Coordinates of C-alpha atoms in Angstrom, one line a residue:
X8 CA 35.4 -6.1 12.0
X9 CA 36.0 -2.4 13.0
X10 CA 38.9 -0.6 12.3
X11 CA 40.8 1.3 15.1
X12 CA 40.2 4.6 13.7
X13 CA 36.4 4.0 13.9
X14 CA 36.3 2.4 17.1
X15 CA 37.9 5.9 18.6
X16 CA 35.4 8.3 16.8
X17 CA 32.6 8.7 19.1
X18 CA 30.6 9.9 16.5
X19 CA 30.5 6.0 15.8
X20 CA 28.1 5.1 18.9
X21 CA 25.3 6.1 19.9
X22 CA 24.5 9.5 21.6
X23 CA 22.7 7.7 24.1
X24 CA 24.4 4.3 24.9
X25 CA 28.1 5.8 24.1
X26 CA 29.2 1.3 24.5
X27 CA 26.6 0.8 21.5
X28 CA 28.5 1.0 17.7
X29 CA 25.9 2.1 15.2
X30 CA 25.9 3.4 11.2
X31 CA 22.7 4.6 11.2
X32 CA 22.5 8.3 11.7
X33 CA 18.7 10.3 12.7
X34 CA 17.7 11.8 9.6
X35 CA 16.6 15.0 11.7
X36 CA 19.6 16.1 13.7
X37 CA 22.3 13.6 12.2
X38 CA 23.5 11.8 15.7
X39 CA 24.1 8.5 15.4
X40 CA 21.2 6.6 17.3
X41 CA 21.4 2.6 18.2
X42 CA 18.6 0.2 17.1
X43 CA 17.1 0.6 21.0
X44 CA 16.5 4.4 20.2
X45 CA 15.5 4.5 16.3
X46 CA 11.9 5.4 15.6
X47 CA 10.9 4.5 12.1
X48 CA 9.8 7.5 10.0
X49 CA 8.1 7.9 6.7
X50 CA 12.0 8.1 5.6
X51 CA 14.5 7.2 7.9
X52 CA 14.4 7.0 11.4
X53 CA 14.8 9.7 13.9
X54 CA 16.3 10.0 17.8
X55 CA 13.8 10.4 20.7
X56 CA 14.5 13.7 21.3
X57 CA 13.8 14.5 17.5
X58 CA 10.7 12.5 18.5
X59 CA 9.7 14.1 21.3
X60 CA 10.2 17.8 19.5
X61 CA 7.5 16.8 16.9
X62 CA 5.1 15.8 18.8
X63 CA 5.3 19.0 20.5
X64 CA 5.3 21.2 17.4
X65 CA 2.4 19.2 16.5
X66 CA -1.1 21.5 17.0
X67 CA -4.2 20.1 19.0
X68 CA -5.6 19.6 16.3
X69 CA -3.0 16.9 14.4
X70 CA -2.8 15.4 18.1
X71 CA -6.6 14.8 18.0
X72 CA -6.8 13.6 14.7
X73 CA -3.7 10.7 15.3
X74 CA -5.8 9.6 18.5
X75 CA -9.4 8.8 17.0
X76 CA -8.0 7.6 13.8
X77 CA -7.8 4.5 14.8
X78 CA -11.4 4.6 16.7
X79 CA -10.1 2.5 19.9
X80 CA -9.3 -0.6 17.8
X81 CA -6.9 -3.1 19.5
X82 CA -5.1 -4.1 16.6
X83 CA -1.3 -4.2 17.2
X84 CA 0.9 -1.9 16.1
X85 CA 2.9 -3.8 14.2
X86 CA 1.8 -4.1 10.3
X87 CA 0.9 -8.1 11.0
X88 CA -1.3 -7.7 7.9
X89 CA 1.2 -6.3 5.6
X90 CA 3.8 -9.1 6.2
X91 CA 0.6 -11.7 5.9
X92 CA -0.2 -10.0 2.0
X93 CA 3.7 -10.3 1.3
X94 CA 4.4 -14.0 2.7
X95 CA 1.1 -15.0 0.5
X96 CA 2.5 -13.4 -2.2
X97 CA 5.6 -14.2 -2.2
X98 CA 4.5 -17.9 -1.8
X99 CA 2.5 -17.5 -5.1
X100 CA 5.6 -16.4 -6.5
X101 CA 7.2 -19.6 -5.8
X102 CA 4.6 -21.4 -6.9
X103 CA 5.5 -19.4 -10.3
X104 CA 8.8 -20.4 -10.3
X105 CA 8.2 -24.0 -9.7
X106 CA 5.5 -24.8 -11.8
X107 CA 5.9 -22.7 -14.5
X108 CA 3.1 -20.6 -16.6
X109 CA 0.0 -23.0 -15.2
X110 CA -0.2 -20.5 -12.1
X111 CA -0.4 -17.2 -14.3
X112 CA -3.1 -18.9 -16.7
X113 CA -5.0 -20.2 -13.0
X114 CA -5.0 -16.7 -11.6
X115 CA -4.7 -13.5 -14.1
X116 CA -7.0 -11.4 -14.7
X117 CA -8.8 -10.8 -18.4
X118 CA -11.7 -9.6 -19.0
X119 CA -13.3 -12.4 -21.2
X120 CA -13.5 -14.3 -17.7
X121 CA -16.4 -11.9 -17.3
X122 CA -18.3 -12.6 -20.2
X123 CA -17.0 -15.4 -22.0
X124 CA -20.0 -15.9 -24.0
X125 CA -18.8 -12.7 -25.6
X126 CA -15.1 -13.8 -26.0
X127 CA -15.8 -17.6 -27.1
X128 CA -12.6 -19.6 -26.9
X129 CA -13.0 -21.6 -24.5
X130 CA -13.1 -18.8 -21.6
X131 CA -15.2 -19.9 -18.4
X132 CA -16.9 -17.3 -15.7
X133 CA -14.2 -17.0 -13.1
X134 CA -15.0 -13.4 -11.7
X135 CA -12.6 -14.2 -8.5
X136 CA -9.6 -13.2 -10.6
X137 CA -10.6 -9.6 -10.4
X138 CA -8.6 -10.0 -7.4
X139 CA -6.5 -12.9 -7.8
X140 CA -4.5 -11.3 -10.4
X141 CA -3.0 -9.4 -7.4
X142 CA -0.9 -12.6 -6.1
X143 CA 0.5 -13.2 -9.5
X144 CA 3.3 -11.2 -11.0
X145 CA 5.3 -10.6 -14.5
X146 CA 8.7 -11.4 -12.9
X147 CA 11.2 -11.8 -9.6
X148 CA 11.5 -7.2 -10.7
X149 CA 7.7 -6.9 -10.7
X150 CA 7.1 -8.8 -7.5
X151 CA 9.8 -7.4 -5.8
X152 CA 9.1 -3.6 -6.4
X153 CA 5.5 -4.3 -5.4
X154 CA 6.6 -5.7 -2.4
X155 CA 8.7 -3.5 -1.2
X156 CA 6.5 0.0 -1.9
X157 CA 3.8 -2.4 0.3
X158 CA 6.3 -2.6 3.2
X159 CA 7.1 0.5 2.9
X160 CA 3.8 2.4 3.0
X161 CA 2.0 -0.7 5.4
X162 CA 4.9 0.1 8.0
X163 CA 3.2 3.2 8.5
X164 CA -0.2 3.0 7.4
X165 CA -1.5 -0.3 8.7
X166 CA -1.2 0.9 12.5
X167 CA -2.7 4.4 11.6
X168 CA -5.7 2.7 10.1
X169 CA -6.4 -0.8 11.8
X170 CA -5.4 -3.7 10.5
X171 CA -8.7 -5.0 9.0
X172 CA -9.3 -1.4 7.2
X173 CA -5.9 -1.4 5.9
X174 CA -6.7 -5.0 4.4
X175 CA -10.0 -3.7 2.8
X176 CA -8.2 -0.7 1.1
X177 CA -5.7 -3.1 -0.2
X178 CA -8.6 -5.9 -1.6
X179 CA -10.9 -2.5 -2.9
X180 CA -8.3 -1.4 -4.2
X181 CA -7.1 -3.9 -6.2
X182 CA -10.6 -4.9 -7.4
X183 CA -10.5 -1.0 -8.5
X184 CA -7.4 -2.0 -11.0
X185 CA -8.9 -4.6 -12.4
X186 CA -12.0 -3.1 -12.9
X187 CA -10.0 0.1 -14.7
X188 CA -8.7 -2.7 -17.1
X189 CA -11.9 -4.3 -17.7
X190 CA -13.5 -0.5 -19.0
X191 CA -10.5 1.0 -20.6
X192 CA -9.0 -1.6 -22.1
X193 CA -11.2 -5.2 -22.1
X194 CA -8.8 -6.9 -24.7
X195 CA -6.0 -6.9 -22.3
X196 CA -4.5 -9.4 -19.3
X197 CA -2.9 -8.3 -16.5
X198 CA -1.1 -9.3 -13.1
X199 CA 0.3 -8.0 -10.6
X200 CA -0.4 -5.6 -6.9
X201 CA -0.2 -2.7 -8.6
X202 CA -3.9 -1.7 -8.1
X203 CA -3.7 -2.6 -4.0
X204 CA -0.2 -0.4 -3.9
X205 CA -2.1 2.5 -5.9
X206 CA -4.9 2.2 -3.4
X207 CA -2.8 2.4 -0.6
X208 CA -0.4 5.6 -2.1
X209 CA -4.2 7.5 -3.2
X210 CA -5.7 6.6 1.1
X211 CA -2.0 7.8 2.5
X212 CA -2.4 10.9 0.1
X213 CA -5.9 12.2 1.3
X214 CA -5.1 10.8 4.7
X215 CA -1.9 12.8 5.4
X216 CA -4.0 16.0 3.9
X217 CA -6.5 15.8 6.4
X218 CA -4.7 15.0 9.4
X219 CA -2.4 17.9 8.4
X220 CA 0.7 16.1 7.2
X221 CA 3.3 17.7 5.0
X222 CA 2.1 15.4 1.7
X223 CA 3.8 16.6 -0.3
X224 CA 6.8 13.6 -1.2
X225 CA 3.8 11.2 -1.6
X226 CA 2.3 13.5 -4.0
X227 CA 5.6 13.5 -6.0
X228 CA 6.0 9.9 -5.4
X229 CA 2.5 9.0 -6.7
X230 CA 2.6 11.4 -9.7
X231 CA 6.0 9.6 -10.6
X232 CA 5.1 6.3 -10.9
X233 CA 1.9 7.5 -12.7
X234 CA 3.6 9.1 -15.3
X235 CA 5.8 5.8 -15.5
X236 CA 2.8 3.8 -16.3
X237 CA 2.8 5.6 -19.8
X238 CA 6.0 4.9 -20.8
X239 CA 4.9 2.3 -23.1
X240 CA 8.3 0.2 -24.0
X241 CA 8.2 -0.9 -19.7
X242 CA 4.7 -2.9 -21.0
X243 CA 2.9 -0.9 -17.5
X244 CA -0.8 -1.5 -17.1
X245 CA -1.5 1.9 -16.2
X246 CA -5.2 1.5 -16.1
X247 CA -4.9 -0.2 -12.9
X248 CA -2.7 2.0 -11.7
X249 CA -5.1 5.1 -12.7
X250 CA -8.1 2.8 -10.8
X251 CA -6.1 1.9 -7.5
X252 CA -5.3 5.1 -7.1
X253 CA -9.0 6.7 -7.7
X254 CA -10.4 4.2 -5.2
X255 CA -8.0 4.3 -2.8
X256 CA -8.4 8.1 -2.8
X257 CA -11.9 7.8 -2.4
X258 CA -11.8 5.2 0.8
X259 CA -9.6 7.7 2.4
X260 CA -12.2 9.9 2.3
X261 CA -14.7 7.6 3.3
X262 CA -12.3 6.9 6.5
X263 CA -11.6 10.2 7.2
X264 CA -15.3 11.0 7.3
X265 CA -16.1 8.1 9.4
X266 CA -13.5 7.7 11.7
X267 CA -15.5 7.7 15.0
X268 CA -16.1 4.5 16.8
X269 CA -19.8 5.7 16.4
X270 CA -19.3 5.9 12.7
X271 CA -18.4 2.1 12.1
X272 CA -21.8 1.0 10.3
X273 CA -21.6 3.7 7.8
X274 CA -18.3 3.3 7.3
X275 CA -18.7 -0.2 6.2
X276 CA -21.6 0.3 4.6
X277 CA -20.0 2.9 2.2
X278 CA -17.4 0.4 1.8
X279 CA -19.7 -2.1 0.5
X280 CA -21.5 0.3 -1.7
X281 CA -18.2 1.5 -3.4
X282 CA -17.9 -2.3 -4.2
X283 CA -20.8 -3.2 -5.6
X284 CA -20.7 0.3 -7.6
X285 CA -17.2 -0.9 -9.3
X286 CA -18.8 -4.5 -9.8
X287 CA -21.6 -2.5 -11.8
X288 CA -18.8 -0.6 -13.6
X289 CA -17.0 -4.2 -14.5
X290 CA -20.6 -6.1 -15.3
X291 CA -22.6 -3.4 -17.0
X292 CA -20.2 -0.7 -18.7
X293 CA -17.3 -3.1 -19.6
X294 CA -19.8 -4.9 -22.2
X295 CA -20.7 -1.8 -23.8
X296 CA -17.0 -1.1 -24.6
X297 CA -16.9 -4.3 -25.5
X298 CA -19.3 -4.4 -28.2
X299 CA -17.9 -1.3 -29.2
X300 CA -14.3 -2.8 -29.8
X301 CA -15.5 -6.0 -31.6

């Protein structure tokens, strides 16, 4: 219920639709804004006239950029994929819960899956967990901080990008973190998005750059939870961390540079090379540390 004293404050309701009670304020101009007039931003959401005075302070340029981004695709605009990746994900996580360790020994990621001829002990080849290890995670804390820096960045990246581009930044991405553990440190298992949330941080970075966005709280953002990763008492596997970000900086480049309709073929094809050059990295230098170690 509403007390008296707030229903007579008409700073209470919306600018707009002075019958429509709201708490949310736009983070812009500070008037209180009903759900029918919020747009989402990065932070926050803002009122339409806040909306309407950035796109005109925006310069041809930016307004070109934010048109061909998306090369004409017809994905929605909703972030379909993004809620897809957390419900799978999430139901993973149940599967944790209900039956116990079984799921994190089925799907982790170690590198003596790679070459358990070196390993011994009973390892077999099982190569898909490169990128099954991103459905498992240490604890309700882990999955639930993951999750919710994918919802947050997918809200606004997934309808920039396409939704099938968006899901191949996440998967190369997270291949890219377990590949970084298989190089720098082969003796270690891990689980966990971290590599496909890296990703997505290092593409938003060099995305926002180019399209001439102010980058700067992503920058701080990403160097945060990098430096966090080295803490060692929180048990981080920074070396996926280190590798989601380095490839997902890399695809934005590759997206940025190929954006064009006309561009799709070498986009994908770069995409496909950057994979099979981080397979070479986990099949062909990951043995040589390896030998190094033992």
């Amino acid at each position: 219920m509403t007390s008296p004293d707030f229903t007579r404050n008409r700073e209470n309701f919306c600018y707009r639709h002075p019958d429509r009670q709201s708490f949310v304020l736009c983070q812009r101009c500070t008037r209180t804004v009903c759900a029918d007039c919020q747009t989402q931003a990065p932070v926050g959401v803002i009122c339409p006239e806040c909306m309407k005075a950035d796109r005109k302070a925006q310069t041809p340029a930016q307004r070109r950029a934010s048109r061909v981004w998306r090369g004409g695709s017809s994905d929605s605009s909703r972030p379909l994929a993004t809620y897809v990746i957390i419900a799978v994900t999430a139901v993973v996580g149940v599967l944790q819960v209900v039956l116990g360790p079984i799921v994190d020994r089925t799907l982790l990621f170690a590198t003596p899956y790679l070459f358990p001829d070196m390993f011994g002990g009973g390892f077999t080849f099982e190569p898909w967990r490169l990128l099954t290890a991103m459905l498992v995670h240490s604890g309700i804390m882990h999955f639930a901080l993951n999750m919710l820096a994918l919802w947050m960045i997918g809200r606004s990246l997934e309808p920039l990008l396409g939704r099938w581009r968006f899901v191949a930044l996440y998967l190369i991405g997270g291949l890219g973190g377990s590949v970084a553990m298989a190089v720098l440190d082969p003796g270690v298992a891990t689980v966990g998005a971290s590599g496909g949330i890296f990703a997505l941080m290092g593409a938003l970075l060099v995305i926002g750059r180019h399209i001439g966005a102010n980058i700067r709280g992503i920058l701080v953002i990403l160097a945060i939870n990098l430096a966090i990763g080295f803490i060692q008492t929180l048990n981080i596997a920074w070396q996926a961390h280190i590798g989601g970000a380095a490839v997902g900086a890399l695809i934005g480049v590759i997206f940025a540079r190929t954006r064009r309709r006309s561009q799709r073929v070498v986009q994908i094809l770069l995409l496909v090379a950057l994979v099979i050059a981080l397979l070479a990295l986990a099949f062909i230098v990951s043995p040589i540390v390896i030998r190094g170690t033992l």
